[in-house]
Short mmCIF file of C-alpha atoms in Angstrom, two decimals:
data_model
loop_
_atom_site.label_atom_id
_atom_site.label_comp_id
_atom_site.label_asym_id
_atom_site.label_seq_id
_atom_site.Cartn_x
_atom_site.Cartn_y
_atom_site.Cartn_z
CA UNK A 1 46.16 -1.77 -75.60
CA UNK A 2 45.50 -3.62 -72.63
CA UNK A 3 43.04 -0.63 -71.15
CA UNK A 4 41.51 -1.07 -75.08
CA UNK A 5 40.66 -4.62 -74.20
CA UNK A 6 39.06 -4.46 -70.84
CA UNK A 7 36.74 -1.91 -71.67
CA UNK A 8 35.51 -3.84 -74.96
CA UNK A 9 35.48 -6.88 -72.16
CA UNK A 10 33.10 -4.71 -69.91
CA UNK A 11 31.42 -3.30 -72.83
CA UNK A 12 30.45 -6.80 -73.88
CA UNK A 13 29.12 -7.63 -70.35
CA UNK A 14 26.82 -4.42 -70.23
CA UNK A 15 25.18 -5.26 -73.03
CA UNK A 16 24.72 -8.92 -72.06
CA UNK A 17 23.28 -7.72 -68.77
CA UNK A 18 21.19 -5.05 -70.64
CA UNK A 19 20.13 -6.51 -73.68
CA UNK A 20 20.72 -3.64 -75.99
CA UNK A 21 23.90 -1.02 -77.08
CA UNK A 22 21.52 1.86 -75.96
CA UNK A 23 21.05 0.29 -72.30
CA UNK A 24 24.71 -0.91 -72.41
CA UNK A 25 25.90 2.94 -73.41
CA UNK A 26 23.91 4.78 -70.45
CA UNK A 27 25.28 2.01 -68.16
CA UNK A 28 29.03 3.06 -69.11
CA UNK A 29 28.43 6.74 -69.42
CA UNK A 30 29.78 6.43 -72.62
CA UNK A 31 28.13 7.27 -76.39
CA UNK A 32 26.04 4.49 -78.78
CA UNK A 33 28.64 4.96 -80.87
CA UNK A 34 31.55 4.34 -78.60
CA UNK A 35 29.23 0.95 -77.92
CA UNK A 36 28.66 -0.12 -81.12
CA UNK A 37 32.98 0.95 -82.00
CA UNK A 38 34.32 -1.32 -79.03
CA UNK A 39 32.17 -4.42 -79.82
CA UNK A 40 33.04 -3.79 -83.62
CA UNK A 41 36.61 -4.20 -82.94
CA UNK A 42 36.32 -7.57 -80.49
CA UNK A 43 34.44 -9.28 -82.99
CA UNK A 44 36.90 -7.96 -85.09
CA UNK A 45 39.59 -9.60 -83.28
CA UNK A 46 37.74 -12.64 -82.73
CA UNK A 47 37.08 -12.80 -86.37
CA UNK A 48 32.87 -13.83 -85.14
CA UNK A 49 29.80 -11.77 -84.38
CA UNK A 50 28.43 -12.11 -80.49
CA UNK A 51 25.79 -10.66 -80.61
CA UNK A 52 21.98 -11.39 -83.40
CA UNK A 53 19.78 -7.61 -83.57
CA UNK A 54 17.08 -7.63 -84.38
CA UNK A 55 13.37 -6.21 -83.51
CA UNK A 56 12.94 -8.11 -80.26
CA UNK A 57 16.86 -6.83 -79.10
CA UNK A 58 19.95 -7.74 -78.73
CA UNK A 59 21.04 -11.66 -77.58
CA UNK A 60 23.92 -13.41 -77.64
CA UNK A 61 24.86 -15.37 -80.61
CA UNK A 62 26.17 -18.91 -80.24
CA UNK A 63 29.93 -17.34 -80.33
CA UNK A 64 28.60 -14.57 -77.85
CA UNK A 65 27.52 -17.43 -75.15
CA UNK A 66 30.76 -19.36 -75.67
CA UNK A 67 32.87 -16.50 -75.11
CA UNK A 68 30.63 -14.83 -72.01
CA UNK A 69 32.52 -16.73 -68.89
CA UNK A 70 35.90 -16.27 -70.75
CA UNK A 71 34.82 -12.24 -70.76
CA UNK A 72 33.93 -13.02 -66.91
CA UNK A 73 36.96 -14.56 -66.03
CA UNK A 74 39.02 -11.80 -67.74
CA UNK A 75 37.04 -9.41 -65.85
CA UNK A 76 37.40 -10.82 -62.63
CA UNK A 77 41.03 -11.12 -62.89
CA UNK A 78 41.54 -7.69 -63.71
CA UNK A 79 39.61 -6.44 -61.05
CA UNK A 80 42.24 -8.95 -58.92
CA UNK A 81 45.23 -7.11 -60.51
CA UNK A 82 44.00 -3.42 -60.19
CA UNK A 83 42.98 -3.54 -56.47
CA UNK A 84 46.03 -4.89 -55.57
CA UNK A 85 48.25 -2.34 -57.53
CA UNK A 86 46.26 0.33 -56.06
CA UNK A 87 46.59 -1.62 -52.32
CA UNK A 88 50.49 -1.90 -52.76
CA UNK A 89 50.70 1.94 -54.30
CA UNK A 90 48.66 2.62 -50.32
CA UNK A 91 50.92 0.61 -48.48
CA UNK A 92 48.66 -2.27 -47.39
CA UNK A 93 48.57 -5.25 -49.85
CA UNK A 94 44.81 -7.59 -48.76
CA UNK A 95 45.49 -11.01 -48.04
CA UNK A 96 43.49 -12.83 -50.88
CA UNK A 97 40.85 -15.63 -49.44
CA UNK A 98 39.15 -18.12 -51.60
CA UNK A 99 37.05 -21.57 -51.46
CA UNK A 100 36.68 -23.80 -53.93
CA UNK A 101 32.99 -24.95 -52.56
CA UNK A 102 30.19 -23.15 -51.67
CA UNK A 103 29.82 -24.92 -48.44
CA UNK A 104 33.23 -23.14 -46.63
CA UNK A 105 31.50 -19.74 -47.61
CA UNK A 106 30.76 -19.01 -43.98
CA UNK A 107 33.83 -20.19 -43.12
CA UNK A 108 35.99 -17.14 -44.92
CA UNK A 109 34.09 -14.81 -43.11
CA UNK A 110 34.69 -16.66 -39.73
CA UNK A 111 38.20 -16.81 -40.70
CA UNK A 112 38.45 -12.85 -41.31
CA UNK A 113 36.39 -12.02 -38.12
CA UNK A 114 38.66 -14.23 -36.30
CA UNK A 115 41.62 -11.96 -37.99
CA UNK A 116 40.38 -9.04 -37.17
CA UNK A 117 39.75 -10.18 -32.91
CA UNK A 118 43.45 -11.13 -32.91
CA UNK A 119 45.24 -8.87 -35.56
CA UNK A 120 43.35 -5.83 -35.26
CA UNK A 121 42.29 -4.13 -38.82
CA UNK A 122 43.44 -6.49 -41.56
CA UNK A 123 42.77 -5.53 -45.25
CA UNK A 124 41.32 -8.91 -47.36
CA UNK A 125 39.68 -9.84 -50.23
CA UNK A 126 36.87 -13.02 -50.10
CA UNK A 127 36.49 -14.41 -53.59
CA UNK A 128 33.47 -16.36 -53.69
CA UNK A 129 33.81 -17.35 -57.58
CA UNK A 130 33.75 -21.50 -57.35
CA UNK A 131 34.40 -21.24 -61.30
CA UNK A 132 37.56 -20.33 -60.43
CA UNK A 133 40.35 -22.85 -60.33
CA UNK A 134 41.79 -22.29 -56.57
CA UNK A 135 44.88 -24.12 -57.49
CA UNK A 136 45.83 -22.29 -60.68
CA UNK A 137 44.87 -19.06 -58.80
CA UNK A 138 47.37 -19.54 -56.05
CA UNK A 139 49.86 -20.90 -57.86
CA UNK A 140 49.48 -17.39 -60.46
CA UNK A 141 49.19 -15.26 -56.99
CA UNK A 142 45.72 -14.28 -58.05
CA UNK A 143 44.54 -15.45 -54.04
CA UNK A 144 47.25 -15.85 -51.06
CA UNK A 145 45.18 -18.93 -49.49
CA UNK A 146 42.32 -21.52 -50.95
CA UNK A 147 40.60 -23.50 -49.29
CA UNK A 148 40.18 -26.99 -51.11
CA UNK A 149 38.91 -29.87 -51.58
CA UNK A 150 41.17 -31.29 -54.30
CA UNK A 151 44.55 -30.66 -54.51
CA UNK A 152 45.97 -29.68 -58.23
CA UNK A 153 49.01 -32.26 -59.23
CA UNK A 154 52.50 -31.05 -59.81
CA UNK A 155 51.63 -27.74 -57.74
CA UNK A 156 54.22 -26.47 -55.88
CA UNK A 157 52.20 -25.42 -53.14
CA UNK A 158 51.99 -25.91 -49.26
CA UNK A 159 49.01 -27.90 -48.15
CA UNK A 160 47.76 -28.26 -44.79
CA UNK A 161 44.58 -31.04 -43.46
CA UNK A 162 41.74 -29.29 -41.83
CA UNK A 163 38.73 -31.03 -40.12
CA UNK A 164 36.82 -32.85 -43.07
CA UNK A 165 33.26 -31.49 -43.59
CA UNK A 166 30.84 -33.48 -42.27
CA UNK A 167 26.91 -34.01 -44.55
CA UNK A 168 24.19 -34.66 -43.22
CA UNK A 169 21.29 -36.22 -45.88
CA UNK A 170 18.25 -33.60 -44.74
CA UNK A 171 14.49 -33.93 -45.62
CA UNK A 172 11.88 -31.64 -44.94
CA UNK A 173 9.73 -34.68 -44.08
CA UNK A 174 10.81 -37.45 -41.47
CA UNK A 175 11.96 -39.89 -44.11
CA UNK A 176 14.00 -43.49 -43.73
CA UNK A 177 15.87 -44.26 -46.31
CA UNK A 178 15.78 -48.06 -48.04
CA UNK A 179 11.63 -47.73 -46.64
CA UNK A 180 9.88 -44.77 -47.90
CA UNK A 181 9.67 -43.12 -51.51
CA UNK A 182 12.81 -41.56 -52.50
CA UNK A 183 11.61 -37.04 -52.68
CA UNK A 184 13.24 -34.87 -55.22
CA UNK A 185 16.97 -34.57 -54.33
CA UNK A 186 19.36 -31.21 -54.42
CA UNK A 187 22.31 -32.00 -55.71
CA UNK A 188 25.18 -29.90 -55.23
CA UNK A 189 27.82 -31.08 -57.19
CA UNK A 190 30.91 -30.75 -54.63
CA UNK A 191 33.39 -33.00 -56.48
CA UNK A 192 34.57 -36.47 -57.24
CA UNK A 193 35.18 -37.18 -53.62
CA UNK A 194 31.04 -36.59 -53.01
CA UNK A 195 29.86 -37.84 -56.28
CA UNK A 196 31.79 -41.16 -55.21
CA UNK A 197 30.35 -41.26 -51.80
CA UNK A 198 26.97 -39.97 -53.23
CA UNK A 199 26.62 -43.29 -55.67
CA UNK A 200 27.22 -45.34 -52.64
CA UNK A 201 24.15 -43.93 -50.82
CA UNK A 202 21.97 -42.88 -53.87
CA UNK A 203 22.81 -44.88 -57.25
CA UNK A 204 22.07 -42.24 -60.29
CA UNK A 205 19.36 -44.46 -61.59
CA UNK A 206 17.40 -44.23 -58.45
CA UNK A 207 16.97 -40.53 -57.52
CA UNK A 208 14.97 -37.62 -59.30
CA UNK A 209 17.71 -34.46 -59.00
CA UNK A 210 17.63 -30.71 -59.44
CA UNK A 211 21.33 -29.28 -59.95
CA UNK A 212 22.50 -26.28 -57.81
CA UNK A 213 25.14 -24.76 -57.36
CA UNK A 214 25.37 -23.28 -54.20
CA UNK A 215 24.90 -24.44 -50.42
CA UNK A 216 23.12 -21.73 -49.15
CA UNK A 217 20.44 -21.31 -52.21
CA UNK A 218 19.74 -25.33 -51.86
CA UNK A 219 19.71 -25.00 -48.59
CA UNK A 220 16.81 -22.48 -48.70
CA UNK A 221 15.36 -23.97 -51.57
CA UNK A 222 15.08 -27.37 -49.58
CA UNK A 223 12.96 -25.23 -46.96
CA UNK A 224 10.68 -23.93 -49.59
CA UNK A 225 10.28 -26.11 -51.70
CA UNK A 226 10.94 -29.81 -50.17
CA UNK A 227 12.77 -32.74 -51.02
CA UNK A 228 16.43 -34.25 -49.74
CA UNK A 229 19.82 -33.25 -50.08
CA UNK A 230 23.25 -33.56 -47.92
CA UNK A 231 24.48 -30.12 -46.09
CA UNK A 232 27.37 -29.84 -44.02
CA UNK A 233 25.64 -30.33 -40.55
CA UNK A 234 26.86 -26.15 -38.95
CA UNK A 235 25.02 -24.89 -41.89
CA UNK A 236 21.41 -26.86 -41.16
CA UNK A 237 22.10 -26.77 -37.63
CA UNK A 238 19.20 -24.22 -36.40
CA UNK A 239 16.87 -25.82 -39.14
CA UNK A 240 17.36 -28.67 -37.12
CA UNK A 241 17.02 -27.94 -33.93
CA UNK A 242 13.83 -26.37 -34.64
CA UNK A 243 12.40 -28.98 -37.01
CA UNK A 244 11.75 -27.78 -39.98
CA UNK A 245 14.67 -30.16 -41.55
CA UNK A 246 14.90 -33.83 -40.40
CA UNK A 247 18.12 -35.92 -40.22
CA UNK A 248 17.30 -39.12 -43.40
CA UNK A 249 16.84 -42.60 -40.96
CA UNK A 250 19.49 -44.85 -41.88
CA UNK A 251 21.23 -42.85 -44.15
CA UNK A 252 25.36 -42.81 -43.72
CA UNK A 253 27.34 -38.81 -43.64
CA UNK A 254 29.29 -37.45 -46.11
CA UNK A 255 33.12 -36.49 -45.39
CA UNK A 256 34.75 -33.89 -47.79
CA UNK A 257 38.35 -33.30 -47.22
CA UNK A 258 39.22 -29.94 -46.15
CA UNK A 259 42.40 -28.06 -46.90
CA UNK A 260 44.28 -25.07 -47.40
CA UNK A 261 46.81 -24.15 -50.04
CA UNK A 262 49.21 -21.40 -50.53
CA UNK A 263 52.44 -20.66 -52.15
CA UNK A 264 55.13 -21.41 -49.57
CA UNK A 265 57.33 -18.35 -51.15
CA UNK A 266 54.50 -15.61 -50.71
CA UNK A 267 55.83 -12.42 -49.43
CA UNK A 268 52.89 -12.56 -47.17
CA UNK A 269 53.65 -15.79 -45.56
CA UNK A 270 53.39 -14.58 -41.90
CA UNK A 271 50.41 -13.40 -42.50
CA UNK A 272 49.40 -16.79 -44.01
CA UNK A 273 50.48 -18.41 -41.31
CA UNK A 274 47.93 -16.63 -39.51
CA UNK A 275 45.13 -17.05 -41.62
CA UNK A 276 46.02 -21.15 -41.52
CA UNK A 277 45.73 -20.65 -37.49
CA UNK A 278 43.15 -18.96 -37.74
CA UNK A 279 41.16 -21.66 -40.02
CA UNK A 280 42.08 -24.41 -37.37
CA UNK A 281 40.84 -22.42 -34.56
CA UNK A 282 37.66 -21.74 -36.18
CA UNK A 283 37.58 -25.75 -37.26
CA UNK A 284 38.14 -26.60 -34.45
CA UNK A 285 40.98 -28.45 -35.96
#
């Protein structure tokens, strides 16, 4: 049953990401029919049709784009589950790494460098999915360690304090802030922690703002295209230095809280242990 499901889930996705049954069916190896069967029986089951054919293709239909990240998330927590059965059935179970901003991206892979200098070949997983809910995901053993900015009430998880993250408000252009016309700014959305910092600095009502999600894309997109934004100061270090970003005159950091979770029962917990080490070391925490 469960097998049924996962491959109407994936079926669902491939023709999403192809826009017909026919591209969908040659990117399964699988038969049109077989297709057509599988998404017959989920809308089936959800008693709605995804998907409106017709001569210009296939597109989602309204019930089709509210279900997509829900087929996502299934999909990405199956993938969780089945590599880790099929680590355990080797004898070497990945330590699960996750962040719930886009910012500590870099720092996972410091982090599993820094494992493998001091441990030697360690198998691990780096989720980059900021949809996810870190909390819920440690606390259901879908990742080993999180790192967070907001800790989930009522968890029963182990927290520990790294170094906060440190923004700097960047402009391609030398620009003071309170004097000179207010560019385009990136906003990155990290939380209620920034947005309440943010409003402080920049009221809503008095910037223009383009929404992205990740660090690295606005940090690139900054560089392209121009305007303002806060970065944590590592990642727009070498911009910097070499000028082509400018630290905003008069304009005050940002400090995110920085910290790790993980379930304090984990069979893994040495190996935690290490990984929390390891975290400070590269934090320089």
């Amino acid at each position: 049953m469960i097998s049924m499901q996962i491959s109407a889930f994936k079926t669902f996705l491939a023709i999403e990401a192809t826009g017909s049954f026919h591209g969908a069916a040659r990117a399964l190896n699988v038969t049109q029919t077989a297709v057509s069967a599988r998404i017959k029986a989920l809308e089936e089951a959800l008693g709605t049709p995804l998907f409106d054919r017709g001569p210009g293709g296939t597109r989602l239909s309204a019930a089709g784009r509210q279900f997509l990240p829900y087929a996502e998330q299934m999909m990405r927590t199956w993938e969780f589950v089945a590599g880790d059965l099929k680590a355990s059935l080797a004898g070497q179970v990945p330590l699960r790494l996750g962040a719930q901003l886009s910012v500590w991206d870099p720092l996972l892979v410091d982090v599993a460098v820094w494992l493998e200098e001091v441990q030697g070949t360690v198998p691990f997983t780096l989720n980059y999915d900021h949809a996810m809910d870190m909390g819920e995901a440690v606390a259901r053993r879908l990742l080993d360690v999180a790192i967070v900015n907001e800790v989930p009430a009522g968890a029963r998880l182990s927290v520990e304090e790294l170094p906060p993250e440190r923004l700097l408000l960047l402009a391609d252009q030398p620009l003071r802030l309170g004097r000179d016309a207010l560019p385009l700014f990136i906003n990155l959305e990290f939380g209620a922690e920034y947005d309440a910092q943010l409003q402080e600095v920049l009221p809503a009502r008095s910037r223009q703002h383009i929404v992205l999600g990740n660090a690295l894309m606005g940090l690139r997109y900054l560089q392209k295209r121009g305007g303002m934004g806060y970065f944590p100061a590592y990642m727009a270090a070498e911009a910097l230095a070499a000028g082509r970003l400018h630290a905003v005159e008069d304009a005050p950091d940002i400090h995110l809280t920085c910290r790790v979770l993980y379930l304090p029962d984990n069979p893994a917990l040495e190996h935690i242990r290490q990984v929390v080490r390891g975290l400070q070391e590269v934090r320089g925490g």
